[in-house]
Amino acid sequence: MTDWSLTLHASITEIGATAWDRCAGADNPFLNHAFFLALEESGSVGARTGWLPRYAALHDGSGLVAVAPLFLKGHSYGEYIFDQSWARAYEQAGGQYYPKLQIAVPFSPVSGQRLLIDPGQLAQGTIRGVFGDALRQACEELGLSSVHMSFCTEAEQDVLADHGWMKRIGLQYHWHNQGYADFEQFLEALASRKRKGIRRERREAQSCGLVFRTLRGPEITTQDWDRFYAFYQATIDRKRGQAYLTRRFFTLLSERLGERVVLMQALHQGAPVAAALNLAGRDTLYGRNWGCEGDWPFLHFELCYYQAIDFAIVEGLARVEAGAQGEHKIQRGYLPSLTYSSHFIRDPALARAVGPFLEEERAAILQEKEALASFSPYRHENSC
């Protein structure tokens, strides 16, 4: 019988970069040891933001088997999967919902594996189940209300469902590369009216004297990051949110992740007036943050959607994930895609209340996805 044990770490430095990255793999930069270390060292996670690192490491008798980005949280901000109504209902009934445990990439609605298993392990499904059970046990031993795993894979969700976790789904909008040679070939896959609309938007965005450029890793200067951080703060202020990410985080990000950091800028008379930050994975470009100064027609669509498609085609990437929300993305080639999360709630009474809600929500989201598919801009024979 395997001797399993779970250890929680208050810093990712307690888990070596080589061991962590062996489990995480090279596909998704948001899961890289260097990404989480940049969050820590910049003060973007920690007591200031309420994301307290508790990185989980699963061991068997011979050593490290799997890891997970786990955080202790006293709120539900920065997650993009909303459970505030559960918290309010539970606390009104006399329970204590916070603190809770969250398995997530902080502040980023990016999908991918969350239970990161050493590729040398053959029984991946079994280990996921063991990891899920160990996290449940940790929740119970710590006296916490719940454990939540955000934007995981469907396979992870299915395994955890057999171990007492509840399923939840959501919608995002992703662009899929069908082997296009260039942006024009992508446009030819669209219905005529949608094609004309995108051309008009690009034409108007580019007719204001703007120049667009893409910088990667070492090409991004301190001045570029200063301007981007000002845009980032302006966007947060407009949305009345909290600027979790510090200025230093962005410098560390480009230093640690190099060419995976992709900064797209719009310049007017030589000075940046807008920028969009992306991270490039092995087959996916992930949109992260954007901001601008001034009022420029269709600039958001150009910088965040069309420039991203251009980049993905040139680099041969299979997909662009442009972040959360936004039905307006559909007419621009980004189609509705399901996202997955898993939730363990310790109190059976709260779990019984949440369960039917999730079933109704799931049915509504599946119905919405089917309805939204009818708005696809692609010609029928080219639809994804």
PDB file of C-alpha atoms in Angstrom, residues 2-305:
ATOM      1  CA  THR A   2       1.412   3.395  -1.034  1.00  0.00           C
ATOM      2  CA  ASP A   3       2.375   5.735   1.781  1.00  0.00           C
ATOM      3  CA  TRP A   4       0.883   9.063   0.608  1.00  0.00           C
ATOM      4  CA  SER A   5       1.483  12.378   2.382  1.00  0.00           C
ATOM      5  CA  LEU A   6       0.549  15.994   1.665  1.00  0.00           C
ATOM      6  CA  THR A   7       2.693  18.969   2.640  1.00  0.00           C
ATOM      7  CA  LEU A   8       1.628  22.624   2.418  1.00  0.00           C
ATOM      8  CA  HIS A   9       4.343  25.217   1.756  1.00  0.00           C
ATOM      9  CA  ALA A  10       4.152  28.946   2.530  1.00  0.00           C
ATOM     10  CA  SER A  11       6.545  29.759  -0.322  1.00  0.00           C
ATOM     11  CA  ILE A  12       7.238  28.163  -3.666  1.00  0.00           C
ATOM     12  CA  THR A  13      10.922  28.435  -2.837  1.00  0.00           C
ATOM     13  CA  GLU A  14      10.360  25.484  -0.504  1.00  0.00           C
ATOM     14  CA  ILE A  15       9.714  23.387  -3.609  1.00  0.00           C
ATOM     15  CA  GLY A  16      12.644  23.391  -6.000  1.00  0.00           C
ATOM     16  CA  ALA A  17      12.137  24.899  -9.452  1.00  0.00           C
ATOM     17  CA  THR A  18      13.348  21.735 -11.180  1.00  0.00           C
ATOM     18  CA  ALA A  19      10.936  19.511  -9.260  1.00  0.00           C
ATOM     19  CA  TRP A  20       7.993  21.898  -9.703  1.00  0.00           C
ATOM     20  CA  ASP A  21       8.554  22.442 -13.424  1.00  0.00           C
ATOM     21  CA  ARG A  22       8.971  18.734 -14.033  1.00  0.00           C
ATOM     22  CA  CYS A  23       5.415  18.316 -12.722  1.00  0.00           C
ATOM     23  CA  ALA A  24       4.054  21.447 -14.421  1.00  0.00           C
ATOM     24  CA  GLY A  25       5.538  20.780 -17.848  1.00  0.00           C
ATOM     25  CA  ALA A  26       6.376  23.422 -20.442  1.00  0.00           C
ATOM     26  CA  ASP A  27       2.985  23.964 -22.090  1.00  0.00           C
ATOM     27  CA  ASN A  28       1.494  26.704 -19.908  1.00  0.00           C
ATOM     28  CA  PRO A  29       3.681  29.597 -18.647  1.00  0.00           C
ATOM     29  CA  PHE A  30       1.166  30.433 -15.908  1.00  0.00           C
ATOM     30  CA  LEU A  31       2.094  27.153 -14.198  1.00  0.00           C
ATOM     31  CA  ASN A  32       5.840  27.753 -14.300  1.00  0.00           C
ATOM     32  CA  HIS A  33       7.755  27.987 -11.019  1.00  0.00           C
ATOM     33  CA  ALA A  34       9.190  31.332 -12.187  1.00  0.00           C
ATOM     34  CA  PHE A  35       5.697  32.794 -12.634  1.00  0.00           C
ATOM     35  CA  PHE A  36       4.647  32.025  -9.063  1.00  0.00           C
ATOM     36  CA  LEU A  37       8.025  33.155  -7.731  1.00  0.00           C
ATOM     37  CA  ALA A  38       7.580  36.498  -9.510  1.00  0.00           C
ATOM     38  CA  LEU A  39       4.172  36.879  -7.848  1.00  0.00           C
ATOM     39  CA  GLU A  40       5.733  36.194  -4.445  1.00  0.00           C
ATOM     40  CA  GLU A  41       8.858  38.295  -4.766  1.00  0.00           C
ATOM     41  CA  SER A  42       6.920  41.276  -6.122  1.00  0.00           C
ATOM     42  CA  GLY A  43       4.400  41.198  -3.266  1.00  0.00           C
ATOM     43  CA  SER A  44       1.532  40.498  -5.668  1.00  0.00           C
ATOM     44  CA  VAL A  45       0.519  37.507  -3.557  1.00  0.00           C
ATOM     45  CA  GLY A  46       0.719  37.495   0.223  1.00  0.00           C
ATOM     46  CA  ALA A  47      -0.915  39.289   3.117  1.00  0.00           C
ATOM     47  CA  ARG A  48      -1.382  42.536   1.149  1.00  0.00           C
ATOM     48  CA  THR A  49      -3.666  40.938  -1.423  1.00  0.00           C
ATOM     49  CA  GLY A  50      -5.157  38.143   0.677  1.00  0.00           C
ATOM     50  CA  TRP A  51      -3.681  35.380  -1.481  1.00  0.00           C
ATOM     51  CA  LEU A  52      -1.537  33.495   1.057  1.00  0.00           C
ATOM     52  CA  PRO A  53       0.596  30.794  -0.618  1.00  0.00           C
ATOM     53  CA  ARG A  54       0.093  27.249   0.615  1.00  0.00           C
ATOM     54  CA  TYR A  55       1.585  25.336  -2.313  1.00  0.00           C
ATOM     55  CA  ALA A  56       0.591  21.692  -2.047  1.00  0.00           C
ATOM     56  CA  ALA A  57       3.091  18.873  -2.571  1.00  0.00           C
ATOM     57  CA  LEU A  58       2.006  15.239  -2.709  1.00  0.00           C
ATOM     58  CA  HIS A  59       4.590  12.578  -1.851  1.00  0.00           C
ATOM     59  CA  ASP A  60       4.627   8.821  -1.939  1.00  0.00           C
ATOM     60  CA  GLY A  61       7.191   6.616  -0.261  1.00  0.00           C
ATOM     61  CA  SER A  62       9.839   7.434  -2.862  1.00  0.00           C
ATOM     62  CA  GLY A  63       9.491  11.225  -3.170  1.00  0.00           C
ATOM     63  CA  LEU A  64       7.539  14.055  -4.808  1.00  0.00           C
ATOM     64  CA  VAL A  65       4.698  12.909  -7.034  1.00  0.00           C
ATOM     65  CA  ALA A  66       2.599  16.037  -7.707  1.00  0.00           C
ATOM     66  CA  VAL A  67       2.172  19.717  -6.816  1.00  0.00           C
ATOM     67  CA  ALA A  68      -0.623  22.271  -6.966  1.00  0.00           C
ATOM     68  CA  PRO A  69      -0.801  26.101  -6.730  1.00  0.00           C
ATOM     69  CA  LEU A  70      -2.817  26.384  -3.523  1.00  0.00           C
ATOM     70  CA  PHE A  71      -3.720  29.584  -1.666  1.00  0.00           C
ATOM     71  CA  LEU A  72      -5.425  30.389   1.630  1.00  0.00           C
ATOM     72  CA  LYS A  73      -7.966  33.144   1.035  1.00  0.00           C
ATOM     73  CA  GLY A  74     -10.156  35.373   3.193  1.00  0.00           C
ATOM     74  CA  HIS A  75     -12.196  36.633   0.228  1.00  0.00           C
ATOM     75  CA  SER A  76     -13.248  35.614  -3.282  1.00  0.00           C
ATOM     76  CA  TYR A  77     -11.651  38.399  -5.327  1.00  0.00           C
ATOM     77  CA  GLY A  78      -9.404  37.808  -8.315  1.00  0.00           C
ATOM     78  CA  GLU A  79     -10.801  34.355  -9.107  1.00  0.00           C
ATOM     79  CA  TYR A  80     -13.254  34.908 -12.026  1.00  0.00           C
ATOM     80  CA  ILE A  81     -15.438  32.053 -10.748  1.00  0.00           C
ATOM     81  CA  PHE A  82     -17.910  33.539  -8.339  1.00  0.00           C
ATOM     82  CA  ASP A  83     -18.953  31.987  -5.033  1.00  0.00           C
ATOM     83  CA  GLN A  84     -19.809  35.158  -3.075  1.00  0.00           C
ATOM     84  CA  SER A  85     -23.492  34.236  -2.976  1.00  0.00           C
ATOM     85  CA  TRP A  86     -22.574  30.912  -1.348  1.00  0.00           C
ATOM     86  CA  ALA A  87     -20.517  32.775   1.240  1.00  0.00           C
ATOM     87  CA  ARG A  88     -23.311  35.235   2.032  1.00  0.00           C
ATOM     88  CA  ALA A  89     -25.919  32.502   2.406  1.00  0.00           C
ATOM     89  CA  TYR A  90     -23.672  30.395   4.624  1.00  0.00           C
ATOM     90  CA  GLU A  91     -22.719  33.288   6.879  1.00  0.00           C
ATOM     91  CA  GLN A  92     -26.339  34.443   7.161  1.00  0.00           C
ATOM     92  CA  ALA A  93     -27.108  30.922   8.388  1.00  0.00           C
ATOM     93  CA  GLY A  94     -24.413  31.253  11.056  1.00  0.00           C
ATOM     94  CA  GLY A  95     -21.517  29.545   9.272  1.00  0.00           C
ATOM     95  CA  GLN A  96     -18.015  30.842   8.537  1.00  0.00           C
ATOM     96  CA  TYR A  97     -17.142  30.587   4.852  1.00  0.00           C
ATOM     97  CA  TYR A  98     -13.758  32.325   4.960  1.00  0.00           C
ATOM     98  CA  PRO A  99     -10.938  31.461   5.018  1.00  0.00           C
ATOM     99  CA  LYS A 100     -11.056  28.887   2.253  1.00  0.00           C
ATOM    100  CA  LEU A 101      -8.512  27.090   0.069  1.00  0.00           C
ATOM    101  CA  GLN A 102      -8.187  27.989  -3.610  1.00  0.00           C
ATOM    102  CA  ILE A 103      -6.265  26.047  -6.255  1.00  0.00           C
ATOM    103  CA  ALA A 104      -5.753  28.624  -8.957  1.00  0.00           C
ATOM    104  CA  VAL A 105      -3.522  30.882 -10.990  1.00  0.00           C
ATOM    105  CA  PRO A 106      -4.061  34.166  -9.127  1.00  0.00           C
ATOM    106  CA  PHE A 107      -5.870  36.961 -10.950  1.00  0.00           C
ATOM    107  CA  SER A 108      -5.957  35.003 -14.228  1.00  0.00           C
ATOM    108  CA  PRO A 109      -8.908  33.160 -15.805  1.00  0.00           C
ATOM    109  CA  VAL A 110      -6.522  30.816 -17.611  1.00  0.00           C
ATOM    110  CA  SER A 111      -7.458  27.180 -18.125  1.00  0.00           C
ATOM    111  CA  GLY A 112      -5.067  24.292 -17.643  1.00  0.00           C
ATOM    112  CA  GLN A 113      -4.061  21.492 -15.321  1.00  0.00           C
ATOM    113  CA  ARG A 114      -4.134  22.326 -11.636  1.00  0.00           C
ATOM    114  CA  LEU A 115      -3.023  19.004 -10.133  1.00  0.00           C
ATOM    115  CA  LEU A 116       0.454  18.918 -11.637  1.00  0.00           C
ATOM    116  CA  ILE A 117       1.719  15.344 -11.718  1.00  0.00           C
ATOM    117  CA  ASP A 118       5.253  14.150 -12.418  1.00  0.00           C
ATOM    118  CA  PRO A 119       5.136  12.777 -16.005  1.00  0.00           C
ATOM    119  CA  GLY A 120       7.027   9.671 -14.874  1.00  0.00           C
ATOM    120  CA  GLN A 121       3.966   8.562 -12.899  1.00  0.00           C
ATOM    121  CA  LEU A 122       1.868   6.104 -14.881  1.00  0.00           C
ATOM    122  CA  ALA A 123      -1.374   6.098 -12.858  1.00  0.00           C
ATOM    123  CA  GLN A 124      -2.273   9.743 -13.459  1.00  0.00           C
ATOM    124  CA  GLY A 125      -5.994   9.282 -12.761  1.00  0.00           C
ATOM    125  CA  THR A 126      -5.323   7.456  -9.505  1.00  0.00           C
ATOM    126  CA  ILE A 127      -2.932  10.171  -8.350  1.00  0.00           C
ATOM    127  CA  ARG A 128      -5.497  12.877  -9.113  1.00  0.00           C
ATOM    128  CA  GLY A 129      -7.984  11.072  -6.916  1.00  0.00           C
ATOM    129  CA  VAL A 130      -5.450  10.649  -4.108  1.00  0.00           C
ATOM    130  CA  PHE A 131      -4.496  14.332  -4.393  1.00  0.00           C
ATOM    131  CA  GLY A 132      -8.168  15.346  -4.248  1.00  0.00           C
ATOM    132  CA  ASP A 133      -8.706  13.235  -1.141  1.00  0.00           C
ATOM    133  CA  ALA A 134      -5.594  14.694   0.503  1.00  0.00           C
ATOM    134  CA  LEU A 135      -6.780  18.250  -0.168  1.00  0.00           C
ATOM    135  CA  ARG A 136     -10.188  17.416   1.295  1.00  0.00           C
ATOM    136  CA  GLN A 137      -8.498  16.019   4.391  1.00  0.00           C
ATOM    137  CA  ALA A 138      -6.345  19.142   4.727  1.00  0.00           C
ATOM    138  CA  CYS A 139      -9.480  21.279   4.542  1.00  0.00           C
ATOM    139  CA  GLU A 140     -11.095  19.257   7.314  1.00  0.00           C
ATOM    140  CA  GLU A 141      -7.996  19.226   9.537  1.00  0.00           C
ATOM    141  CA  LEU A 142      -7.604  22.995   9.188  1.00  0.00           C
ATOM    142  CA  GLY A 143     -11.295  23.536   9.948  1.00  0.00           C
ATOM    143  CA  LEU A 144     -11.916  25.429   6.709  1.00  0.00           C
ATOM    144  CA  SER A 145     -15.184  25.639   4.820  1.00  0.00           C
ATOM    145  CA  SER A 146     -14.110  24.513   1.386  1.00  0.00           C
ATOM    146  CA  VAL A 147     -11.529  23.866  -1.331  1.00  0.00           C
ATOM    147  CA  HIS A 148     -12.021  25.228  -4.852  1.00  0.00           C
ATOM    148  CA  MET A 149     -10.115  24.415  -8.043  1.00  0.00           C
ATOM    149  CA  SER A 150     -10.534  27.061 -10.740  1.00  0.00           C
ATOM    150  CA  PHE A 151     -10.220  26.620 -14.520  1.00  0.00           C
ATOM    151  CA  CYS A 152      -9.026  23.032 -14.312  1.00  0.00           C
ATOM    152  CA  THR A 153      -9.251  20.440 -17.071  1.00  0.00           C
ATOM    153  CA  GLU A 154     -12.366  18.388 -17.698  1.00  0.00           C
ATOM    154  CA  ALA A 155     -10.388  15.224 -16.924  1.00  0.00           C
ATOM    155  CA  GLU A 156      -9.424  16.570 -13.512  1.00  0.00           C
ATOM    156  CA  GLN A 157     -13.002  17.572 -12.829  1.00  0.00           C
ATOM    157  CA  ASP A 158     -14.294  14.118 -13.744  1.00  0.00           C
ATOM    158  CA  VAL A 159     -11.870  12.330 -11.424  1.00  0.00           C
ATOM    159  CA  LEU A 160     -12.542  14.636  -8.486  1.00  0.00           C
ATOM    160  CA  ALA A 161     -16.297  14.215  -8.957  1.00  0.00           C
ATOM    161  CA  ASP A 162     -15.785  10.560  -8.014  1.00  0.00           C
ATOM    162  CA  HIS A 163     -14.099  11.739  -4.809  1.00  0.00           C
ATOM    163  CA  GLY A 164     -16.811  14.009  -3.452  1.00  0.00           C
ATOM    164  CA  TRP A 165     -16.078  17.241  -5.331  1.00  0.00           C
ATOM    165  CA  MET A 166     -18.847  19.118  -7.152  1.00  0.00           C
ATOM    166  CA  LYS A 167     -18.640  20.087 -10.812  1.00  0.00           C
ATOM    167  CA  ARG A 168     -19.082  23.593 -12.174  1.00  0.00           C
ATOM    168  CA  ILE A 169     -18.779  24.909 -15.719  1.00  0.00           C
ATOM    169  CA  GLY A 170     -18.487  28.366 -17.270  1.00  0.00           C
ATOM    170  CA  LEU A 171     -18.027  30.037 -20.642  1.00  0.00           C
ATOM    171  CA  GLN A 172     -15.105  31.801 -22.252  1.00  0.00           C
ATOM    172  CA  TYR A 173     -14.419  32.793 -25.853  1.00  0.00           C
ATOM    173  CA  HIS A 174     -11.435  31.307 -27.678  1.00  0.00           C
ATOM    174  CA  TRP A 175     -10.070  31.682 -31.202  1.00  0.00           C
ATOM    175  CA  HIS A 176      -8.969  28.486 -32.953  1.00  0.00           C
ATOM    176  CA  ASN A 177      -6.352  28.390 -35.674  1.00  0.00           C
ATOM    177  CA  GLN A 178      -7.454  26.234 -38.582  1.00  0.00           C
ATOM    178  CA  GLY A 179      -4.020  26.341 -40.175  1.00  0.00           C
ATOM    179  CA  TYR A 180      -4.455  29.830 -41.623  1.00  0.00           C
ATOM    180  CA  ALA A 181      -1.536  31.150 -43.685  1.00  0.00           C
ATOM    181  CA  ASP A 182      -2.274  34.741 -42.707  1.00  0.00           C
ATOM    182  CA  PHE A 183      -5.000  37.011 -41.331  1.00  0.00           C
ATOM    183  CA  GLU A 184      -6.625  37.374 -44.741  1.00  0.00           C
ATOM    184  CA  GLN A 185      -7.105  33.625 -45.001  1.00  0.00           C
ATOM    185  CA  PHE A 186      -8.758  33.683 -41.587  1.00  0.00           C
ATOM    186  CA  LEU A 187     -11.096  36.415 -42.833  1.00  0.00           C
ATOM    187  CA  GLU A 188     -11.992  34.323 -45.873  1.00  0.00           C
ATOM    188  CA  ALA A 189     -13.353  31.683 -43.492  1.00  0.00           C
ATOM    189  CA  LEU A 190     -15.944  34.173 -42.216  1.00  0.00           C
ATOM    190  CA  ALA A 191     -19.321  35.103 -43.580  1.00  0.00           C
ATOM    191  CA  SER A 192     -19.119  38.123 -45.896  1.00  0.00           C
ATOM    192  CA  ARG A 193     -20.798  40.586 -43.509  1.00  0.00           C
ATOM    193  CA  LYS A 194     -18.575  39.627 -40.584  1.00  0.00           C
ATOM    194  CA  ARG A 195     -15.489  39.794 -42.772  1.00  0.00           C
ATOM    195  CA  LYS A 196     -16.385  43.309 -43.894  1.00  0.00           C
ATOM    196  CA  GLY A 197     -17.063  44.356 -40.300  1.00  0.00           C
ATOM    197  CA  ILE A 198     -13.617  43.247 -39.103  1.00  0.00           C
ATOM    198  CA  ARG A 199     -11.903  44.925 -42.026  1.00  0.00           C
ATOM    199  CA  ARG A 200     -13.731  48.149 -41.245  1.00  0.00           C
ATOM    200  CA  GLU A 201     -12.772  47.990 -37.559  1.00  0.00           C
ATOM    201  CA  ARG A 202      -9.116  47.346 -38.383  1.00  0.00           C
ATOM    202  CA  ARG A 203      -9.115  50.117 -40.959  1.00  0.00           C
ATOM    203  CA  GLU A 204     -10.563  52.653 -38.518  1.00  0.00           C
ATOM    204  CA  ALA A 205      -8.247  51.577 -35.690  1.00  0.00           C
ATOM    205  CA  GLN A 206      -5.231  51.923 -37.953  1.00  0.00           C
ATOM    206  CA  SER A 207      -6.325  55.215 -39.573  1.00  0.00           C
ATOM    207  CA  CYS A 208      -5.629  57.351 -36.482  1.00  0.00           C
ATOM    208  CA  GLY A 209      -1.903  57.534 -36.985  1.00  0.00           C
ATOM    209  CA  LEU A 210      -1.260  54.575 -34.686  1.00  0.00           C
ATOM    210  CA  VAL A 211       1.691  52.260 -35.145  1.00  0.00           C
ATOM    211  CA  PHE A 212       1.536  48.747 -33.701  1.00  0.00           C
ATOM    212  CA  ARG A 213       4.477  46.721 -32.499  1.00  0.00           C
ATOM    213  CA  THR A 214       5.053  43.513 -30.580  1.00  0.00           C
ATOM    214  CA  LEU A 215       7.851  43.143 -28.044  1.00  0.00           C
ATOM    215  CA  ARG A 216       9.013  39.929 -26.402  1.00  0.00           C
ATOM    216  CA  GLY A 217      10.893  39.327 -23.167  1.00  0.00           C
ATOM    217  CA  PRO A 218      14.265  41.120 -23.237  1.00  0.00           C
ATOM    218  CA  GLU A 219      13.006  43.606 -25.850  1.00  0.00           C
ATOM    219  CA  ILE A 220      10.651  45.143 -23.260  1.00  0.00           C
ATOM    220  CA  THR A 221      12.369  48.087 -21.580  1.00  0.00           C
ATOM    221  CA  THR A 222      11.836  49.630 -18.165  1.00  0.00           C
ATOM    222  CA  GLN A 223      10.076  52.534 -19.883  1.00  0.00           C
ATOM    223  CA  ASP A 224       7.737  50.111 -21.698  1.00  0.00           C
ATOM    224  CA  TRP A 225       6.789  48.526 -18.377  1.00  0.00           C
ATOM    225  CA  ASP A 226       6.319  51.912 -16.739  1.00  0.00           C
ATOM    226  CA  ARG A 227       3.842  52.904 -19.437  1.00  0.00           C
ATOM    227  CA  PHE A 228       2.097  49.544 -19.294  1.00  0.00           C
ATOM    228  CA  TYR A 229       1.737  49.738 -15.524  1.00  0.00           C
ATOM    229  CA  ALA A 230       0.112  53.158 -15.868  1.00  0.00           C
ATOM    230  CA  PHE A 231      -2.354  51.655 -18.357  1.00  0.00           C
ATOM    231  CA  TYR A 232      -2.983  48.718 -16.016  1.00  0.00           C
ATOM    232  CA  GLN A 233      -3.745  51.023 -13.088  1.00  0.00           C
ATOM    233  CA  ALA A 234      -6.037  53.190 -15.214  1.00  0.00           C
ATOM    234  CA  THR A 235      -8.033  50.122 -16.238  1.00  0.00           C
ATOM    235  CA  ILE A 236      -8.324  49.006 -12.608  1.00  0.00           C
ATOM    236  CA  ASP A 237      -9.468  52.497 -11.577  1.00  0.00           C
ATOM    237  CA  ARG A 238     -12.156  52.558 -14.279  1.00  0.00           C
ATOM    238  CA  LYS A 239     -13.476  49.208 -13.109  1.00  0.00           C
ATOM    239  CA  ARG A 240     -13.154  50.215  -9.439  1.00  0.00           C
ATOM    240  CA  GLY A 241     -11.066  47.157  -8.767  1.00  0.00           C
ATOM    241  CA  GLN A 242      -7.894  46.425  -6.852  1.00  0.00           C
ATOM    242  CA  ALA A 243      -4.455  46.517  -8.467  1.00  0.00           C
ATOM    243  CA  TYR A 244      -3.120  43.225  -7.127  1.00  0.00           C
ATOM    244  CA  LEU A 245      -0.095  43.141  -9.414  1.00  0.00           C
ATOM    245  CA  THR A 246       2.770  45.411  -8.425  1.00  0.00           C
ATOM    246  CA  ARG A 247       5.028  47.284 -10.814  1.00  0.00           C
ATOM    247  CA  ARG A 248       7.950  44.992  -9.936  1.00  0.00           C
ATOM    248  CA  PHE A 249       5.973  41.917 -10.984  1.00  0.00           C
ATOM    249  CA  PHE A 250       6.101  42.890 -14.643  1.00  0.00           C
ATOM    250  CA  THR A 251       9.864  43.403 -14.627  1.00  0.00           C
ATOM    251  CA  LEU A 252      10.371  40.041 -12.944  1.00  0.00           C
ATOM    252  CA  LEU A 253       7.964  38.427 -15.403  1.00  0.00           C
ATOM    253  CA  SER A 254       9.954  39.445 -18.481  1.00  0.00           C
ATOM    254  CA  GLU A 255      13.249  38.614 -16.771  1.00  0.00           C
ATOM    255  CA  ARG A 256      12.117  35.144 -15.686  1.00  0.00           C
ATOM    256  CA  LEU A 257       9.888  34.041 -18.572  1.00  0.00           C
ATOM    257  CA  GLY A 258      11.752  35.708 -21.426  1.00  0.00           C
ATOM    258  CA  GLU A 259      10.266  35.167 -24.894  1.00  0.00           C
ATOM    259  CA  ARG A 260       7.036  33.847 -23.413  1.00  0.00           C
ATOM    260  CA  VAL A 261       6.138  37.403 -22.399  1.00  0.00           C
ATOM    261  CA  VAL A 262       4.492  39.193 -25.338  1.00  0.00           C
ATOM    262  CA  LEU A 263       3.690  42.902 -25.030  1.00  0.00           C
ATOM    263  CA  MET A 264       1.681  44.433 -27.859  1.00  0.00           C
ATOM    264  CA  GLN A 265       1.734  48.224 -28.063  1.00  0.00           C
ATOM    265  CA  ALA A 266      -0.065  50.955 -29.962  1.00  0.00           C
ATOM    266  CA  LEU A 267       2.098  54.050 -30.433  1.00  0.00           C
ATOM    267  CA  HIS A 268       1.086  57.560 -31.456  1.00  0.00           C
ATOM    268  CA  GLN A 269       3.846  59.891 -32.556  1.00  0.00           C
ATOM    269  CA  GLY A 270       6.363  57.452 -31.142  1.00  0.00           C
ATOM    270  CA  ALA A 271       4.854  57.139 -27.652  1.00  0.00           C
ATOM    271  CA  PRO A 272       2.802  54.174 -26.377  1.00  0.00           C
ATOM    272  CA  VAL A 273      -0.881  55.053 -25.866  1.00  0.00           C
ATOM    273  CA  ALA A 274      -2.082  51.489 -25.243  1.00  0.00           C
ATOM    274  CA  ALA A 275      -0.669  48.044 -24.559  1.00  0.00           C
ATOM    275  CA  ALA A 276      -1.846  44.470 -24.131  1.00  0.00           C
ATOM    276  CA  LEU A 277       0.091  41.851 -22.183  1.00  0.00           C
ATOM    277  CA  ASN A 278       0.005  38.215 -23.308  1.00  0.00           C
ATOM    278  CA  LEU A 279       1.869  35.075 -22.341  1.00  0.00           C
ATOM    279  CA  ALA A 280       2.712  32.531 -25.025  1.00  0.00           C
ATOM    280  CA  GLY A 281       2.459  28.844 -24.241  1.00  0.00           C
ATOM    281  CA  ARG A 282       3.467  25.927 -26.399  1.00  0.00           C
ATOM    282  CA  ASP A 283       0.270  26.060 -28.459  1.00  0.00           C
ATOM    283  CA  THR A 284      -1.761  28.943 -26.956  1.00  0.00           C
ATOM    284  CA  LEU A 285      -1.505  32.711 -26.638  1.00  0.00           C
ATOM    285  CA  TYR A 286      -3.074  33.849 -23.365  1.00  0.00           C
ATOM    286  CA  GLY A 287      -4.415  37.396 -23.157  1.00  0.00           C
ATOM    287  CA  ARG A 288      -3.822  38.848 -19.693  1.00  0.00           C
ATOM    288  CA  ASN A 289      -4.111  42.622 -19.105  1.00  0.00           C
ATOM    289  CA  TRP A 290      -4.604  45.673 -21.262  1.00  0.00           C
ATOM    290  CA  GLY A 291      -5.038  49.428 -20.896  1.00  0.00           C
ATOM    291  CA  CYS A 292      -4.890  52.682 -22.837  1.00  0.00           C
ATOM    292  CA  GLU A 293      -5.052  56.441 -22.576  1.00  0.00           C
ATOM    293  CA  GLY A 294      -7.291  58.510 -24.818  1.00  0.00           C
ATOM    294  CA  ASP A 295     -10.254  57.488 -26.937  1.00  0.00           C
ATOM    295  CA  TRP A 296      -9.331  55.498 -30.043  1.00  0.00           C
ATOM    296  CA  PRO A 297     -11.954  53.781 -32.227  1.00  0.00           C
ATOM    297  CA  PHE A 298     -11.843  49.976 -32.069  1.00  0.00           C
ATOM    298  CA  LEU A 299      -8.394  50.022 -30.457  1.00  0.00           C
ATOM    299  CA  HIS A 300      -9.317  47.405 -27.856  1.00  0.00           C
ATOM    300  CA  PHE A 301     -10.463  44.998 -30.570  1.00  0.00           C
ATOM    301  CA  GLU A 302      -7.379  45.647 -32.678  1.00  0.00           C
ATOM    302  CA  LEU A 303      -4.815  45.310 -29.911  1.00  0.00           C
ATOM    303  CA  CYS A 304      -6.370  42.520 -27.863  1.00  0.00           C
ATOM    304  CA  TYR A 305      -8.101  40.396 -30.520  1.00  0.00           C
TER     305      TYR A 305
END
